[in-house]
PDB file of C-alpha atoms in Angstrom:
ATOM      1  CA  MET X 104      -0.110   0.042   0.019  1.00  0.00           C
ATOM      2  CA  VAL X 105       1.034   3.355  -0.844  1.00  0.00           C
ATOM      3  CA  VAL X 106      -0.173   6.772   0.483  1.00  0.00           C
ATOM      4  CA  GLN X 107      -0.150   9.849  -1.428  1.00  0.00           C
ATOM      5  CA  ILE X 108      -0.501  13.261   0.458  1.00  0.00           C
ATOM      6  CA  VAL X 109      -1.675  16.557  -1.637  1.00  0.00           C
ATOM      7  CA  GLN X 110      -1.833  19.839  -0.310  1.00  0.00           C
ATOM      8  CA  PHE X 111      -2.699  23.277  -1.638  1.00  0.00           C
ATOM      9  CA  GLN X 112      -3.844  26.867  -0.407  1.00  0.00           C
ATOM     10  CA  LEU X 113      -7.132  28.273  -1.914  1.00  0.00           C
ATOM     11  CA  ALA X 114      -6.735  31.358  -4.389  1.00  0.00           C
ATOM     12  CA  GLY X 115      -9.695  33.311  -5.337  1.00  0.00           C
ATOM     13  CA  ILE X 116     -12.178  30.997  -3.757  1.00  0.00           C
ATOM     14  CA  GLY X 117     -13.727  30.506  -0.060  1.00  0.00           C
ATOM     15  CA  PRO X 118     -13.817  26.975   1.801  1.00  0.00           C
ATOM     16  CA  LEU X 119     -17.832  26.951   0.986  1.00  0.00           C
ATOM     17  CA  GLU X 120     -17.317  27.119  -2.737  1.00  0.00           C
ATOM     18  CA  TYR X 121     -14.050  24.714  -2.678  1.00  0.00           C
ATOM     19  CA  GLU X 122     -16.177  22.151  -0.491  1.00  0.00           C
ATOM     20  CA  ALA X 123     -19.002  22.285  -3.326  1.00  0.00           C
ATOM     21  CA  ALA X 124     -16.596  21.966  -6.036  1.00  0.00           C
ATOM     22  CA  ALA X 125     -15.003  18.791  -4.189  1.00  0.00           C
ATOM     23  CA  GLU X 126     -18.428  17.310  -3.849  1.00  0.00           C
ATOM     24  CA  ARG X 127     -19.030  17.597  -7.795  1.00  0.00           C
ATOM     25  CA  ILE X 128     -15.564  16.084  -8.586  1.00  0.00           C
ATOM     26  CA  ALA X 129     -15.591  13.218  -5.918  1.00  0.00           C
ATOM     27  CA  PRO X 130     -17.554  10.867  -8.082  1.00  0.00           C
ATOM     28  CA  ALA X 131     -14.516  11.147 -10.860  1.00  0.00           C
ATOM     29  CA  PHE X 132     -12.049   9.772  -8.161  1.00  0.00           C
ATOM     30  CA  ALA X 133     -14.209   6.547  -7.684  1.00  0.00           C
ATOM     31  CA  HIS X 134     -12.812   5.371 -11.045  1.00  0.00           C
ATOM     32  CA  LEU X 135      -9.145   5.735 -10.499  1.00  0.00           C
ATOM     33  CA  PRO X 136      -7.341   2.306 -11.065  1.00  0.00           C
ATOM     34  CA  GLY X 137      -5.717   1.193  -7.999  1.00  0.00           C
ATOM     35  CA  LEU X 138      -7.411   3.885  -5.631  1.00  0.00           C
ATOM     36  CA  ILE X 139      -8.366   2.340  -2.414  1.00  0.00           C
ATOM     37  CA  ALA X 140      -9.824   5.315  -0.640  1.00  0.00           C
ATOM     38  CA  LYS X 141      -9.170   9.322  -0.462  1.00  0.00           C
ATOM     39  CA  ALA X 142      -9.898  11.581   2.123  1.00  0.00           C
ATOM     40  CA  TRP X 143     -10.801  15.214   1.428  1.00  0.00           C
ATOM     41  CA  LEU X 144      -8.852  17.313   4.091  1.00  0.00           C
ATOM     42  CA  ALA X 145      -9.958  21.035   4.796  1.00  0.00           C
ATOM     43  CA  ASP X 146      -8.000  23.294   7.408  1.00  0.00           C
ATOM     44  CA  PRO X 147      -9.804  27.087   6.780  1.00  0.00           C
ATOM     45  CA  ASP X 148      -7.721  28.208   9.676  1.00  0.00           C
ATOM     46  CA  GLU X 149      -4.664  27.124   8.079  1.00  0.00           C
ATOM     47  CA  ASP X 150      -5.838  27.533   4.395  1.00  0.00           C
ATOM     48  CA  THR X 151      -4.682  24.178   3.927  1.00  0.00           C
ATOM     49  CA  TYR X 152      -6.756  21.829   1.494  1.00  0.00           C
ATOM     50  CA  GLY X 153      -5.945  18.848  -0.299  1.00  0.00           C
ATOM     51  CA  GLY X 154      -6.624  14.830   0.092  1.00  0.00           C
ATOM     52  CA  VAL X 155      -4.869  11.783   1.382  1.00  0.00           C
ATOM     53  CA  TYR X 156      -4.863   8.672  -1.000  1.00  0.00           C
ATOM     54  CA  LEU X 157      -4.491   5.206  -0.391  1.00  0.00           C
ATOM     55  CA  TRP X 158      -3.145   3.338  -3.274  1.00  0.00           C
ATOM     56  CA  THR X 159      -2.581  -0.360  -4.111  1.00  0.00           C
ATOM     57  CA  SER X 160       0.859   0.357  -5.455  1.00  0.00           C
ATOM     58  CA  ARG X 161       3.349   3.318  -6.429  1.00  0.00           C
ATOM     59  CA  ALA X 162       2.574   2.511  -9.947  1.00  0.00           C
ATOM     60  CA  ALA X 163      -1.111   3.671  -9.528  1.00  0.00           C
ATOM     61  CA  ALA X 164      -0.436   6.633  -7.292  1.00  0.00           C
ATOM     62  CA  GLU X 165       2.176   7.601 -10.346  1.00  0.00           C
ATOM     63  CA  ALA X 166      -0.387   7.038 -13.077  1.00  0.00           C
ATOM     64  CA  TYR X 167      -2.518   9.255 -11.169  1.00  0.00           C
ATOM     65  CA  THR X 168       0.164  11.978 -10.674  1.00  0.00           C
ATOM     66  CA  ASP X 169       0.864  11.783 -14.459  1.00  0.00           C
ATOM     67  CA  GLY X 170      -2.728  11.770 -15.489  1.00  0.00           C
ATOM     68  CA  GLU X 171      -5.366  14.417 -16.517  1.00  0.00           C
ATOM     69  CA  LEU X 172      -7.041  14.385 -13.350  1.00  0.00           C
ATOM     70  CA  PHE X 173      -4.074  15.759 -11.397  1.00  0.00           C
ATOM     71  CA  ALA X 174      -2.888  17.720 -14.329  1.00  0.00           C
ATOM     72  CA  ALA X 175      -6.131  19.755 -14.192  1.00  0.00           C
ATOM     73  CA  ALA X 176      -5.518  20.231 -10.391  1.00  0.00           C
ATOM     74  CA  ARG X 177      -2.215  21.542 -11.270  1.00  0.00           C
ATOM     75  CA  ARG X 178      -3.675  24.038 -13.979  1.00  0.00           C
ATOM     76  CA  ASN X 179      -6.559  24.899 -11.345  1.00  0.00           C
ATOM     77  CA  PRO X 180      -5.505  28.898 -10.516  1.00  0.00           C
ATOM     78  CA  ALA X 181      -7.620  28.091  -7.367  1.00  0.00           C
ATOM     79  CA  PHE X 182      -4.989  26.067  -6.028  1.00  0.00           C
ATOM     80  CA  ALA X 183      -1.975  27.715  -5.083  1.00  0.00           C
ATOM     81  CA  ASN X 184       1.248  25.907  -3.980  1.00  0.00           C
ATOM     82  CA  LEU X 185       0.047  22.463  -4.709  1.00  0.00           C
ATOM     83  CA  ARG X 186       2.628  19.977  -3.648  1.00  0.00           C
ATOM     84  CA  SER X 187       2.366  16.148  -3.605  1.00  0.00           C
ATOM     85  CA  SER X 188       4.272  13.495  -1.739  1.00  0.00           C
ATOM     86  CA  ILE X 189       4.076   9.515  -2.842  1.00  0.00           C
ATOM     87  CA  LEU X 190       5.334   7.375   0.531  1.00  0.00           C
ATOM     88  CA  ASP X 191       5.466   3.756   1.142  1.00  0.00           C
ATOM     89  CA  THR X 192       3.907   2.456   4.026  1.00  0.00           C
ATOM     90  CA  LEU X 193       5.804  -0.178   6.053  1.00  0.00           C
ATOM     91  CA  ALA X 194       3.478  -3.025   6.185  1.00  0.00           C
ATOM     92  CA  ALA X 195       4.105  -4.730   9.545  1.00  0.00           C
ATOM     93  CA  PRO X 196       3.914  -1.658  11.834  1.00  0.00           C
ATOM     94  CA  THR X 197       1.080  -0.026   9.748  1.00  0.00           C
ATOM     95  CA  ALA X 198      -0.921  -3.490  10.277  1.00  0.00           C
ATOM     96  CA  LEU X 199      -0.302  -3.260  14.191  1.00  0.00           C
ATOM     97  CA  THR X 200      -1.124   0.236  14.564  1.00  0.00           C
ATOM     98  CA  THR X 201      -4.341   0.679  12.462  1.00  0.00           C
ATOM     99  CA  ARG X 202      -7.622  -0.996  12.888  1.00  0.00           C
ATOM    100  CA  GLY X 203      -8.871  -2.323   9.696  1.00  0.00           C
ATOM    101  CA  LEU X 204      -6.337  -0.777   7.099  1.00  0.00           C
ATOM    102  CA  ALA X 205      -4.656  -3.970   6.731  1.00  0.00           C
ATOM    103  CA  GLU X 206      -8.208  -5.284   5.547  1.00  0.00           C
ATOM    104  CA  LEU X 207      -8.734  -2.232   3.738  1.00  0.00           C
ATOM    105  CA  SER X 208      -5.723  -2.117   1.596  1.00  0.00           C
ATOM    106  CA  ALA X 209      -6.156  -5.837   0.623  1.00  0.00           C
ATOM    107  CA  ALA X 210      -9.721  -5.321  -0.651  1.00  0.00           C
ATOM    108  CA  GLU X 211     -10.612  -4.398  -4.228  1.00  0.00           C
ATOM    109  CA  PRO X 212      -9.624  -0.931  -5.424  1.00  0.00           C
ATOM    110  CA  LEU X 213     -13.148   1.294  -5.875  1.00  0.00           C
ATOM    111  CA  ALA X 214     -12.755   1.017  -9.412  1.00  0.00           C
TER     112      ALA X 214
END
């Protein structure tokens, strides 16, 4: 399992407008190959937004990062300072410290 963390600040839109846009685009993520889950992040006090993605593999995360959906986010003027990190997980300690995550990562992806 691989984790991807994407963060950005809002530029020219407010938190409620961003949330409405996120709800509109969320169904497109359900069909991404290899995506196990995505948590949508928002911290209006710190002006930090983004997502935490769980992927079946690094190749799936990189395919998303190289694909059109992420390219559209990069081009979006409402997302300032967009950054992304793809991180491998340590299977054994992760299995010991998370409830259900091992089962989740072994499950079929959303698509």
